Amino acid sequence: MNSEAQNFDGTYEVIDDRPAIVFEREYPVAPSQLWTTVATAPAMSRWFPSRVQLNAHQGGGIVFTGDPHMESSTGTVTNWEPERHWSFTWGDSEIDISVEPSGEGSKLTFIEFLEAENTAARNAAGWHVCLHAMQSVLTGDTMTTPLDWEPVYRGYAEKALPTGAVVPGINDRN
């Protein structure tokens, strides 16, 4: 799927004086299936940019490894409401994930509270690619070609999400 066919649905917002990117997407699966996909380490590792180890409770630890663009890191589960909502720290960012019933399926609200405003286009592009992969996981589609990240990044930059952060593979080239 090329970037021209993409709906760049991530938005930049300021929430409680914090810069954030927000995705709201609906999926044709039961809330329990969506929850399992977004809140269990084995399922997250199929669409998330890192392998995940998760101690699933408020205050529990989370470990991220295997992402070629960043060092391994740890975080903390800051909120845990099974089947509905959870959040965790990741570096200087915080990820907030909510699942709710919607029509015949489920709605996902995915928010990243950013470490800095200038990371918005970069991070929105990354999550856009991840959520595209998650769609394939949820529907059982075999994704033969993942989205090309760079055109998705350019789409979010053209949508006027803040830019300026180092972008692996684009402005770190010598």
PDB file of C-alpha atoms in Angstrom:
ATOM      1  CA  MET A   1       0.000   0.000   0.000  1.00  0.00           C
ATOM      2  CA  ASN A   2       1.525   3.311  -0.984  1.00  0.00           C
ATOM      3  CA  SER A   3       1.316   6.533   0.965  1.00  0.00           C
ATOM      4  CA  GLU A   4      -1.002   8.200  -1.575  1.00  0.00           C
ATOM      5  CA  ALA A   5      -3.706   5.715  -0.567  1.00  0.00           C
ATOM      6  CA  GLN A   6      -3.256   6.486   3.121  1.00  0.00           C
ATOM      7  CA  ASN A   7      -5.604   8.386   5.343  1.00  0.00           C
ATOM      8  CA  PHE A   8      -3.183  10.223   7.621  1.00  0.00           C
ATOM      9  CA  ASP A   9      -5.580  10.019  10.555  1.00  0.00           C
ATOM     10  CA  GLY A  10      -3.166  10.768  13.380  1.00  0.00           C
ATOM     11  CA  THR A  11      -3.682  14.227  14.812  1.00  0.00           C
ATOM     12  CA  TYR A  12      -1.498  16.563  16.813  1.00  0.00           C
ATOM     13  CA  GLU A  13      -3.116  17.948  19.950  1.00  0.00           C
ATOM     14  CA  VAL A  14      -2.117  19.608  23.184  1.00  0.00           C
ATOM     15  CA  ILE A  15      -3.759  17.761  26.077  1.00  0.00           C
ATOM     16  CA  ASP A  16      -3.324  19.093  29.619  1.00  0.00           C
ATOM     17  CA  ASP A  17      -0.482  21.305  28.364  1.00  0.00           C
ATOM     18  CA  ARG A  18       1.324  18.281  26.906  1.00  0.00           C
ATOM     19  CA  PRO A  19       1.999  17.775  23.176  1.00  0.00           C
ATOM     20  CA  ALA A  20       0.386  14.560  21.946  1.00  0.00           C
ATOM     21  CA  ILE A  21      -0.484  12.567  18.865  1.00  0.00           C
ATOM     22  CA  VAL A  22      -3.872  10.869  18.813  1.00  0.00           C
ATOM     23  CA  PHE A  23      -5.282   8.023  16.742  1.00  0.00           C
ATOM     24  CA  GLU A  24      -8.882   6.851  16.943  1.00  0.00           C
ATOM     25  CA  ARG A  25      -9.629   3.765  14.886  1.00  0.00           C
ATOM     26  CA  GLU A  26     -12.432   1.243  14.699  1.00  0.00           C
ATOM     27  CA  TYR A  27     -11.869  -2.464  14.210  1.00  0.00           C
ATOM     28  CA  PRO A  28     -14.321  -5.222  13.260  1.00  0.00           C
ATOM     29  CA  VAL A  29     -13.426  -7.359  16.292  1.00  0.00           C
ATOM     30  CA  ALA A  30     -14.794  -7.797  19.809  1.00  0.00           C
ATOM     31  CA  PRO A  31     -13.329  -5.484  22.467  1.00  0.00           C
ATOM     32  CA  SER A  32     -11.767  -8.508  24.205  1.00  0.00           C
ATOM     33  CA  GLN A  33      -9.842  -9.396  21.030  1.00  0.00           C
ATOM     34  CA  LEU A  34      -8.678  -5.826  20.543  1.00  0.00           C
ATOM     35  CA  TRP A  35      -7.621  -5.671  24.209  1.00  0.00           C
ATOM     36  CA  THR A  36      -5.579  -8.850  23.885  1.00  0.00           C
ATOM     37  CA  THR A  37      -3.852  -7.395  20.831  1.00  0.00           C
ATOM     38  CA  VAL A  38      -2.947  -4.078  22.487  1.00  0.00           C
ATOM     39  CA  ALA A  39      -2.264  -5.253  26.035  1.00  0.00           C
ATOM     40  CA  THR A  40      -0.479  -8.606  25.973  1.00  0.00           C
ATOM     41  CA  ALA A  41       3.204  -8.957  25.199  1.00  0.00           C
ATOM     42  CA  PRO A  42       2.954 -11.833  22.678  1.00  0.00           C
ATOM     43  CA  ALA A  43       0.331 -10.024  20.590  1.00  0.00           C
ATOM     44  CA  MET A  44       1.997  -6.603  20.928  1.00  0.00           C
ATOM     45  CA  SER A  45       5.257  -8.033  19.621  1.00  0.00           C
ATOM     46  CA  ARG A  46       3.471  -8.772  16.325  1.00  0.00           C
ATOM     47  CA  TRP A  47       2.737  -5.101  15.587  1.00  0.00           C
ATOM     48  CA  PHE A  48       4.661  -2.954  18.090  1.00  0.00           C
ATOM     49  CA  PRO A  49       8.107  -1.674  16.996  1.00  0.00           C
ATOM     50  CA  SER A  50       9.905  -3.597  19.751  1.00  0.00           C
ATOM     51  CA  ARG A  51       9.637  -6.963  21.393  1.00  0.00           C
ATOM     52  CA  VAL A  52       7.760  -6.451  24.639  1.00  0.00           C
ATOM     53  CA  GLN A  53       7.986  -8.012  28.082  1.00  0.00           C
ATOM     54  CA  LEU A  54       5.134  -6.840  30.283  1.00  0.00           C
ATOM     55  CA  ASN A  55       4.280  -7.166  33.961  1.00  0.00           C
ATOM     56  CA  ALA A  56       0.596  -6.305  33.458  1.00  0.00           C
ATOM     57  CA  HIS A  57      -0.522  -4.304  36.484  1.00  0.00           C
ATOM     58  CA  GLN A  58      -0.292  -0.725  37.631  1.00  0.00           C
ATOM     59  CA  GLY A  59       3.293  -0.113  38.683  1.00  0.00           C
ATOM     60  CA  GLY A  60       4.504  -3.139  36.702  1.00  0.00           C
ATOM     61  CA  GLY A  61       7.530  -2.993  34.484  1.00  0.00           C
ATOM     62  CA  ILE A  62       7.679  -3.086  30.708  1.00  0.00           C
ATOM     63  CA  VAL A  63      10.812  -3.869  28.685  1.00  0.00           C
ATOM     64  CA  PHE A  64      11.366  -3.000  25.011  1.00  0.00           C
ATOM     65  CA  THR A  65      14.069  -4.766  22.968  1.00  0.00           C
ATOM     66  CA  GLY A  66      14.945  -5.503  19.376  1.00  0.00           C
ATOM     67  CA  ASP A  67      14.032  -2.212  17.656  1.00  0.00           C
ATOM     68  CA  PRO A  68      16.834  -1.495  15.158  1.00  0.00           C
ATOM     69  CA  HIS A  69      16.326   2.272  15.535  1.00  0.00           C
ATOM     70  CA  MET A  70      16.645   2.530  19.303  1.00  0.00           C
ATOM     71  CA  GLU A  71      18.387   1.000  22.264  1.00  0.00           C
ATOM     72  CA  SER A  72      16.572  -1.394  24.568  1.00  0.00           C
ATOM     73  CA  SER A  73      14.646   0.438  27.254  1.00  0.00           C
ATOM     74  CA  THR A  74      12.306  -0.003  30.171  1.00  0.00           C
ATOM     75  CA  GLY A  75       9.133   1.701  31.299  1.00  0.00           C
ATOM     76  CA  THR A  76       6.438   1.526  33.923  1.00  0.00           C
ATOM     77  CA  VAL A  77       2.754   0.681  33.622  1.00  0.00           C
ATOM     78  CA  THR A  78       1.107   3.843  34.959  1.00  0.00           C
ATOM     79  CA  ASN A  79      -2.519   2.740  34.654  1.00  0.00           C
ATOM     80  CA  TRP A  80      -4.049  -0.729  34.275  1.00  0.00           C
ATOM     81  CA  GLU A  81      -7.802  -1.258  33.871  1.00  0.00           C
ATOM     82  CA  PRO A  82      -8.163  -4.705  32.255  1.00  0.00           C
ATOM     83  CA  GLU A  83     -10.228  -4.881  29.089  1.00  0.00           C
ATOM     84  CA  ARG A  84     -10.544  -1.066  28.947  1.00  0.00           C
ATOM     85  CA  HIS A  85      -7.508   1.131  29.433  1.00  0.00           C
ATOM     86  CA  TRP A  86      -3.816   1.110  30.142  1.00  0.00           C
ATOM     87  CA  SER A  87      -0.862   3.438  29.874  1.00  0.00           C
ATOM     88  CA  PHE A  88       2.886   3.184  30.236  1.00  0.00           C
ATOM     89  CA  THR A  89       6.033   5.253  30.060  1.00  0.00           C
ATOM     90  CA  TRP A  90       8.443   4.805  27.187  1.00  0.00           C
ATOM     91  CA  GLY A  91      11.506   6.975  27.530  1.00  0.00           C
ATOM     92  CA  ASP A  92      10.260  10.507  28.079  1.00  0.00           C
ATOM     93  CA  SER A  93       6.918   9.732  26.408  1.00  0.00           C
ATOM     94  CA  GLU A  94       3.779   8.129  27.773  1.00  0.00           C
ATOM     95  CA  ILE A  95       1.504   5.864  25.741  1.00  0.00           C
ATOM     96  CA  ASP A  96      -2.211   5.766  26.630  1.00  0.00           C
ATOM     97  CA  ILE A  97      -4.410   3.042  25.095  1.00  0.00           C
ATOM     98  CA  SER A  98      -8.195   2.720  25.496  1.00  0.00           C
ATOM     99  CA  VAL A  99     -10.552   0.078  24.085  1.00  0.00           C
ATOM    100  CA  GLU A 100     -14.326   0.403  23.988  1.00  0.00           C
ATOM    101  CA  PRO A 101     -17.235  -1.252  22.189  1.00  0.00           C
ATOM    102  CA  SER A 102     -18.339   0.496  19.018  1.00  0.00           C
ATOM    103  CA  GLY A 103     -21.111  -0.640  16.727  1.00  0.00           C
ATOM    104  CA  GLU A 104     -20.368  -4.226  15.760  1.00  0.00           C
ATOM    105  CA  GLY A 105     -16.740  -4.001  16.798  1.00  0.00           C
ATOM    106  CA  SER A 106     -14.359  -1.948  18.875  1.00  0.00           C
ATOM    107  CA  LYS A 107     -12.813   1.484  19.025  1.00  0.00           C
ATOM    108  CA  LEU A 108      -9.172   2.064  19.875  1.00  0.00           C
ATOM    109  CA  THR A 109      -7.981   5.420  21.167  1.00  0.00           C
ATOM    110  CA  PHE A 110      -4.197   5.558  21.067  1.00  0.00           C
ATOM    111  CA  ILE A 111      -2.404   8.614  22.458  1.00  0.00           C
ATOM    112  CA  GLU A 112       1.282   9.287  22.767  1.00  0.00           C
ATOM    113  CA  PHE A 113       2.149  12.157  25.076  1.00  0.00           C
ATOM    114  CA  LEU A 114       5.342  13.303  23.402  1.00  0.00           C
ATOM    115  CA  GLU A 115       8.721  14.032  24.914  1.00  0.00           C
ATOM    116  CA  ALA A 116       8.868  17.108  22.650  1.00  0.00           C
ATOM    117  CA  GLU A 117       6.552  18.803  20.167  1.00  0.00           C
ATOM    118  CA  ASN A 118       9.031  18.412  17.284  1.00  0.00           C
ATOM    119  CA  THR A 119       8.697  14.605  17.445  1.00  0.00           C
ATOM    120  CA  ALA A 120       5.024  14.688  16.365  1.00  0.00           C
ATOM    121  CA  ALA A 121       5.338  13.937  12.611  1.00  0.00           C
ATOM    122  CA  ARG A 122       8.045  11.321  13.181  1.00  0.00           C
ATOM    123  CA  ASN A 123       6.168   9.491  15.918  1.00  0.00           C
ATOM    124  CA  ALA A 124       2.781   9.755  14.180  1.00  0.00           C
ATOM    125  CA  ALA A 125       4.310   8.100  11.116  1.00  0.00           C
ATOM    126  CA  GLY A 126       5.765   5.321  13.241  1.00  0.00           C
ATOM    127  CA  TRP A 127       2.476   4.631  15.017  1.00  0.00           C
ATOM    128  CA  HIS A 128       0.581   4.848  11.732  1.00  0.00           C
ATOM    129  CA  VAL A 129       2.758   2.049  10.326  1.00  0.00           C
ATOM    130  CA  CYS A 130       2.352   0.027  13.549  1.00  0.00           C
ATOM    131  CA  LEU A 131      -1.434   0.418  13.618  1.00  0.00           C
ATOM    132  CA  HIS A 132      -1.541  -0.648   9.969  1.00  0.00           C
ATOM    133  CA  ALA A 133       0.338  -3.803  10.956  1.00  0.00           C
ATOM    134  CA  MET A 134      -2.043  -4.282  13.894  1.00  0.00           C
ATOM    135  CA  GLN A 135      -4.993  -4.126  11.481  1.00  0.00           C
ATOM    136  CA  SER A 136      -3.452  -7.068   9.619  1.00  0.00           C
ATOM    137  CA  VAL A 137      -2.955  -8.976  12.882  1.00  0.00           C
ATOM    138  CA  LEU A 138      -6.583  -8.392  13.899  1.00  0.00           C
ATOM    139  CA  THR A 139      -8.125  -9.332  10.564  1.00  0.00           C
ATOM    140  CA  GLY A 140      -5.795 -12.218   9.774  1.00  0.00           C
ATOM    141  CA  ASP A 141      -4.659 -10.544   6.564  1.00  0.00           C
ATOM    142  CA  THR A 142      -1.194 -11.448   5.425  1.00  0.00           C
ATOM    143  CA  MET A 143       0.610  -8.186   4.958  1.00  0.00           C
ATOM    144  CA  THR A 144       2.923  -8.913   2.058  1.00  0.00           C
ATOM    145  CA  THR A 145       4.520  -5.469   2.112  1.00  0.00           C
ATOM    146  CA  PRO A 146       4.529  -3.301   5.228  1.00  0.00           C
ATOM    147  CA  LEU A 147       3.897   0.381   4.712  1.00  0.00           C
ATOM    148  CA  ASP A 148       6.953   2.292   3.607  1.00  0.00           C
ATOM    149  CA  TRP A 149       7.664   4.465   6.625  1.00  0.00           C
ATOM    150  CA  GLU A 150       9.374   7.362   4.876  1.00  0.00           C
ATOM    151  CA  PRO A 151       6.402   8.394   2.647  1.00  0.00           C
ATOM    152  CA  VAL A 152       4.114   8.118   5.675  1.00  0.00           C
ATOM    153  CA  TYR A 153       6.431  10.456   7.585  1.00  0.00           C
ATOM    154  CA  ARG A 154       6.391  12.910   4.685  1.00  0.00           C
ATOM    155  CA  GLY A 155       2.564  12.721   4.651  1.00  0.00           C
ATOM    156  CA  TYR A 156       2.390  13.719   8.312  1.00  0.00           C
ATOM    157  CA  ALA A 157       4.937  16.493   7.761  1.00  0.00           C
ATOM    158  CA  GLU A 158       2.812  17.780   4.844  1.00  0.00           C
ATOM    159  CA  LYS A 159      -0.226  17.603   7.144  1.00  0.00           C
ATOM    160  CA  ALA A 160       1.706  20.153   9.243  1.00  0.00           C
ATOM    161  CA  LEU A 161       2.401  18.026  12.292  1.00  0.00           C
ATOM    162  CA  PRO A 162       5.447  19.516  14.043  1.00  0.00           C
ATOM    163  CA  THR A 163       8.804  18.328  12.693  1.00  0.00           C
ATOM    164  CA  GLY A 164      12.445  18.892  13.557  1.00  0.00           C
ATOM    165  CA  ALA A 165      13.436  15.798  15.550  1.00  0.00           C
ATOM    166  CA  VAL A 166      16.089  13.423  14.236  1.00  0.00           C
ATOM    167  CA  VAL A 167      14.377  10.923  11.943  1.00  0.00           C
ATOM    168  CA  PRO A 168      16.194   7.566  11.687  1.00  0.00           C
ATOM    169  CA  GLY A 169      16.964   6.757   8.067  1.00  0.00           C
ATOM    170  CA  ILE A 170      16.119  10.243   6.759  1.00  0.00           C
ATOM    171  CA  ASN A 171      18.066  13.061   8.376  1.00  0.00           C
ATOM    172  CA  ASP A 172      20.696  10.917  10.069  1.00  0.00           C
ATOM    173  CA  ARG A 173      22.215   9.947   6.697  1.00  0.00           C
ATOM    174  CA  ASN A 174      25.763  11.139   6.109  1.00  0.00           C
TER     175      ASN A 174
END
